[in-house]
Coordinates of N, CA and C in Angstrom, one line a residue:
X1 N 122.8 -133.8 175.7 CA 122.9 -132.9 174.6 C 122.1 -131.6 175.0
X2 N 122.8 -130.5 175.1 CA 122.2 -129.2 175.5 C 122.0 -128.4 174.2
X3 N 120.8 -128.3 173.7 CA 120.5 -127.5 172.5 C 119.5 -126.4 172.8
X4 N 119.4 -126.0 174.0 CA 118.4 -125.0 174.4 C 118.7 -123.7 173.7
X5 N 119.9 -123.3 173.6 CA 120.2 -121.9 173.0 C 120.2 -122.0 171.4
X6 N 120.0 -123.1 170.8 CA 120.2 -123.2 169.4 C 118.9 -122.9 168.6
X7 N 117.8 -122.9 169.4 CA 116.5 -122.6 168.7 C 116.0 -123.9 167.9
X8 N 116.7 -125.0 168.0 CA 116.3 -126.2 167.3 C 115.1 -126.9 168.0
X9 N 114.4 -127.7 167.2 CA 113.3 -128.5 167.8 C 113.6 -130.0 167.9
X10 N 114.6 -130.5 167.2 CA 114.8 -131.9 167.2 C 116.3 -132.2 167.3
X11 N 116.7 -133.2 168.1 CA 118.0 -133.7 168.2 C 118.0 -135.2 168.0
X12 N 118.9 -135.7 167.2 CA 119.0 -137.2 167.0 C 120.5 -137.5 167.3
X13 N 120.6 -138.6 168.1 CA 121.9 -139.2 168.4 C 122.0 -140.6 168.0
X14 N 123.1 -140.9 167.3 CA 123.3 -142.3 166.9 C 124.7 -142.7 167.3
X15 N 124.8 -144.0 167.6 CA 126.1 -144.6 168.1 C 126.4 -145.8 167.3
X16 N 127.7 -146.0 166.9 CA 128.1 -147.2 166.1 C 129.5 -147.6 166.5
X17 N 129.8 -148.8 166.3 CA 131.1 -149.4 166.5 C 131.4 -150.3 165.3
X18 N 132.5 -150.0 164.6 CA 132.8 -150.8 163.4 C 131.6 -150.9 162.5
X19 N 130.9 -149.7 162.3 CA 129.8 -149.6 161.4 C 128.5 -150.3 161.8
X20 N 128.5 -150.9 163.0 CA 127.3 -151.6 163.6 C 126.6 -150.6 164.5
X21 N 125.3 -150.4 164.2 CA 124.5 -149.5 165.0 C 124.3 -150.0 166.4
X22 N 124.3 -149.1 167.4 CA 124.1 -149.5 168.8 C 122.9 -148.7 169.3
X23 N 121.9 -149.4 169.9 CA 120.7 -148.7 170.4 C 121.0 -147.6 171.4
X24 N 120.4 -146.4 171.2 CA 120.6 -145.3 172.1 C 119.2 -144.9 172.8
X25 N 119.3 -144.7 174.1 CA 118.1 -144.3 174.8 C 118.2 -142.8 175.1
X26 N 117.2 -142.0 174.8 CA 117.2 -140.6 175.0 C 116.1 -140.3 176.1
X27 N 116.5 -139.4 177.1 CA 115.6 -139.0 178.1 C 115.7 -137.5 178.2
X28 N 114.5 -136.9 178.1 CA 114.4 -135.4 178.2 C 114.5 -135.0 179.7
X29 N 115.5 -134.2 180.0 CA 115.6 -133.7 181.4 C 114.8 -132.4 181.5
X30 N 114.9 -131.5 180.5 CA 114.0 -130.3 180.5 C 114.1 -129.8 179.0
X31 N 113.3 -128.8 178.7 CA 113.3 -128.3 177.4 C 114.7 -127.9 176.9
X32 N 115.1 -128.5 175.8 CA 116.4 -128.3 175.2 C 117.5 -129.0 175.8
X33 N 117.3 -130.0 176.7 CA 118.3 -130.8 177.3 C 117.9 -132.2 177.4
X34 N 118.7 -133.1 176.7 CA 118.4 -134.5 176.8 C 119.7 -135.3 177.2
X35 N 119.5 -136.4 177.8 CA 120.6 -137.3 178.2 C 120.5 -138.5 177.3
X36 N 121.5 -138.9 176.7 CA 121.5 -140.1 175.8 C 122.4 -141.2 176.5
X37 N 122.0 -142.4 176.5 CA 122.8 -143.5 177.0 C 122.8 -144.6 176.0
X38 N 123.9 -145.4 176.1 CA 124.0 -146.6 175.3 C 124.8 -147.6 176.1
X39 N 124.7 -148.9 175.8 CA 125.4 -149.9 176.4 C 126.3 -150.6 175.4
X40 N 127.7 -150.3 175.5 CA 128.6 -151.0 174.6 C 128.6 -152.5 174.8
X41 N 128.6 -153.2 173.7 CA 128.6 -154.6 173.7 C 130.1 -155.2 173.8
X42 N 131.0 -154.4 173.2 CA 132.4 -154.8 173.2 C 133.2 -153.6 173.5
X43 N 134.4 -153.8 174.1 CA 135.3 -152.7 174.3 C 135.8 -152.1 172.9
X44 N 136.2 -150.9 172.9 CA 136.8 -150.3 171.7 C 136.2 -148.9 171.5
X45 N 136.5 -148.3 170.4 CA 136.1 -147.0 170.0 C 134.7 -147.0 169.5
X46 N 133.8 -146.2 170.0 CA 132.4 -146.0 169.5 C 132.3 -144.6 169.0
X47 N 131.6 -144.5 167.9 CA 131.4 -143.2 167.2 C 130.0 -142.7 167.5
X48 N 129.9 -141.4 168.0 CA 128.7 -140.8 168.4 C 128.4 -139.7 167.4
X49 N 127.3 -139.7 166.7 CA 126.9 -138.6 165.8 C 125.7 -137.9 166.4
X50 N 125.7 -136.6 166.4 CA 124.7 -135.8 166.9 C 124.2 -134.8 165.8
X51 N 122.9 -134.9 165.5 CA 122.3 -134.0 164.5 C 121.2 -133.2 165.1
X52 N 121.3 -131.9 164.8 CA 120.3 -130.9 165.3 C 119.5 -130.4 164.1
X53 N 118.2 -130.6 164.2 CA 117.2 -130.3 163.1 C 117.8 -130.9 161.8
X54 N 118.3 -132.1 161.8 CA 118.7 -132.8 160.6 C 120.1 -132.5 160.1
X55 N 120.8 -131.6 160.8 CA 122.1 -131.2 160.4 C 123.2 -131.8 161.3
X56 N 124.0 -132.6 160.8 CA 125.1 -133.3 161.6 C 126.1 -132.2 162.1
X57 N 126.4 -132.2 163.4 CA 127.4 -131.3 163.9 C 128.7 -131.5 163.3
X58 N 129.4 -130.4 163.0 CA 130.6 -130.5 162.2 C 131.7 -131.3 162.9
X59 N 131.7 -131.3 164.3 CA 132.7 -132.0 165.0 C 132.5 -133.5 165.2
X60 N 131.4 -134.0 164.6 CA 131.1 -135.4 164.7 C 131.9 -136.2 163.6
X61 N 132.2 -137.4 163.9 CA 131.8 -138.2 165.1 C 132.6 -137.9 166.3
X62 N 132.0 -137.9 167.5 CA 132.7 -137.9 168.7 C 133.1 -139.4 169.0
X63 N 134.3 -139.5 169.4 CA 134.8 -140.9 169.7 C 134.8 -141.2 171.2
X64 N 134.2 -142.3 171.6 CA 134.1 -142.7 173.0 C 134.8 -144.0 173.1
X65 N 135.7 -144.1 174.0 CA 136.4 -145.4 174.2 C 135.7 -146.2 175.3
X66 N 135.2 -147.3 175.0 CA 134.6 -148.2 176.0 C 135.6 -149.2 176.4
X67 N 135.8 -149.3 177.7 CA 136.8 -150.2 178.3 C 136.2 -151.6 178.6
X68 N 137.1 -152.6 178.7 CA 136.6 -153.9 179.2 C 136.0 -153.8 180.6
X69 N 135.0 -154.6 180.8 CA 134.2 -154.5 182.1 C 135.1 -154.5 183.3
X70 N 136.2 -155.2 183.3 CA 137.1 -155.3 184.5 C 138.0 -154.1 184.6
X71 N 138.0 -153.2 183.7 CA 138.9 -152.0 183.7 C 138.4 -150.9 184.6
X72 N 137.1 -150.9 185.0 CA 136.5 -149.9 185.8 C 135.9 -150.5 187.0
X73 N 136.1 -149.9 188.2 CA 135.5 -150.5 189.4 C 135.0 -149.3 190.3
X74 N 133.8 -149.5 190.8 CA 133.2 -148.5 191.7 C 132.9 -149.1 193.0
X75 N 133.2 -148.5 194.1 CA 133.0 -149.0 195.4 C 132.5 -147.9 196.4
X76 N 131.9 -148.3 197.4 CA 131.4 -147.3 198.5 C 130.0 -147.5 198.8
X77 N 129.6 -147.1 200.0 CA 128.2 -147.2 200.5 C 127.3 -146.4 199.7
X78 N 127.7 -145.3 199.2 CA 126.8 -144.4 198.5 C 126.2 -145.0 197.2
X79 N 126.8 -146.1 196.7 CA 126.3 -146.7 195.5 C 125.0 -147.4 195.9
X80 N 124.7 -147.8 197.1 CA 123.5 -148.5 197.5 C 122.5 -147.5 198.2
X81 N 123.1 -146.6 199.0 CA 122.2 -145.7 199.8 C 122.8 -144.4 200.0
X82 N 122.0 -143.4 200.1 CA 122.5 -142.0 200.4 C 121.4 -141.3 201.1
X83 N 121.7 -140.3 201.9 CA 120.7 -139.5 202.6 C 120.7 -138.1 202.0
X84 N 119.5 -137.6 201.8 CA 119.3 -136.2 201.3 C 120.0 -135.2 202.3
X85 N 120.8 -134.3 201.8 CA 121.4 -133.3 202.6 C 122.7 -133.7 203.2
X86 N 123.1 -135.0 203.0 CA 124.4 -135.5 203.5 C 125.3 -135.9 202.4
X87 N 126.6 -135.8 202.6 CA 127.5 -136.1 201.6 C 127.5 -137.6 201.4
X88 N 127.5 -138.0 200.1 CA 127.5 -139.4 199.7 C 128.9 -139.7 199.0
X89 N 129.6 -140.7 199.5 CA 131.0 -140.9 199.0 C 131.1 -142.3 198.3
X90 N 131.7 -142.3 197.2 CA 132.0 -143.5 196.5 C 133.3 -143.3 195.7
X91 N 134.0 -144.4 195.3 CA 135.2 -144.2 194.6 C 135.2 -145.0 193.3
X92 N 135.7 -144.4 192.3 CA 135.8 -145.0 191.0 C 137.2 -145.2 190.6
X93 N 137.6 -146.4 190.3 CA 139.0 -146.8 190.0 C 139.1 -147.2 188.5
X94 N 140.1 -146.7 187.8 CA 140.4 -147.1 186.5 C 141.6 -148.0 186.5
X95 N 141.4 -149.3 186.5 CA 142.5 -150.2 186.6 C 143.3 -150.3 185.3
X96 N 144.6 -149.8 185.3 CA 145.5 -149.8 184.2 C 144.8 -149.1 183.0
X97 N 144.1 -148.0 183.2 CA 143.4 -147.3 182.1 C 143.8 -145.9 182.1
X98 N 143.6 -145.3 180.9 CA 143.9 -143.9 180.8 C 142.8 -143.0 181.5
X99 N 143.1 -141.7 181.5 CA 142.1 -140.8 182.0 C 140.9 -140.8 181.3
X100 N 139.8 -140.5 181.9 CA 138.5 -140.5 181.3 C 137.6 -139.5 181.9
X101 N 136.3 -139.5 181.5 CA 135.4 -138.5 182.1 C 134.3 -139.4 182.8
X102 N 133.9 -138.8 183.9 CA 132.8 -139.5 184.7 C 131.7 -138.6 184.9
X103 N 130.5 -139.0 184.6 CA 129.3 -138.2 184.8 C 128.5 -139.0 185.9
X104 N 127.9 -138.3 186.9 CA 127.2 -138.9 187.9 C 125.7 -138.4 187.9
X105 N 124.8 -139.3 187.8 CA 123.4 -139.0 187.8 C 122.8 -139.5 189.1
X106 N 121.9 -138.7 189.7 CA 121.2 -139.0 190.9 C 119.7 -139.1 190.6
X107 N 119.1 -140.2 191.0 CA 117.7 -140.4 190.7 C 116.9 -140.4 192.0
X108 N 115.9 -139.6 192.1 CA 115.0 -139.5 193.2 C 114.0 -140.7 193.0
X109 N 114.1 -141.7 193.9 CA 113.2 -142.9 193.7 C 111.7 -142.6 193.9
X110 N 111.4 -141.6 194.6 CA 110.0 -141.2 194.8 C 109.4 -140.7 193.6
X111 N 110.1 -139.8 192.8 CA 109.6 -139.2 191.6 C 110.2 -139.7 190.3
X112 N 111.2 -140.5 190.4 CA 112.0 -141.0 189.3 C 112.6 -139.9 188.5
X113 N 112.8 -138.7 189.1 CA 113.5 -137.6 188.5 C 115.0 -137.8 188.5
X114 N 115.7 -137.5 187.5 CA 117.1 -137.7 187.3 C 117.8 -136.4 187.2
X115 N 119.0 -136.2 187.9 CA 119.7 -135.0 187.8 C 121.2 -135.3 187.6
X116 N 121.8 -134.6 186.7 CA 123.3 -134.7 186.5 C 124.0 -133.8 187.5
X117 N 125.0 -134.4 188.2 CA 125.7 -133.6 189.2 C 127.1 -133.2 188.6

């Protein structure tokens, strides 16, 4: 969630499926930018609500489709190791699934810093 230009001081993110709340982990990347993650327990539509300074965004809920575990497969050496300054290659396959969005995060194991690519 990028709220740097909003002037807001607080962001809250909640996720639910069939009205059941799902735990969300928030990590601050820098001032005004947080990454939120959740682990779906079941496939299906999950609703994501984002509130900035207590005000729910008008476009909420965002709908996220979680696929069955066997529907997505990632392969390649870059999933286990990669060298700084060299291209790291891996492949993500959606088996019989619709188009989706893929975000890639890289973590520096020395500093535990995370960056969205």
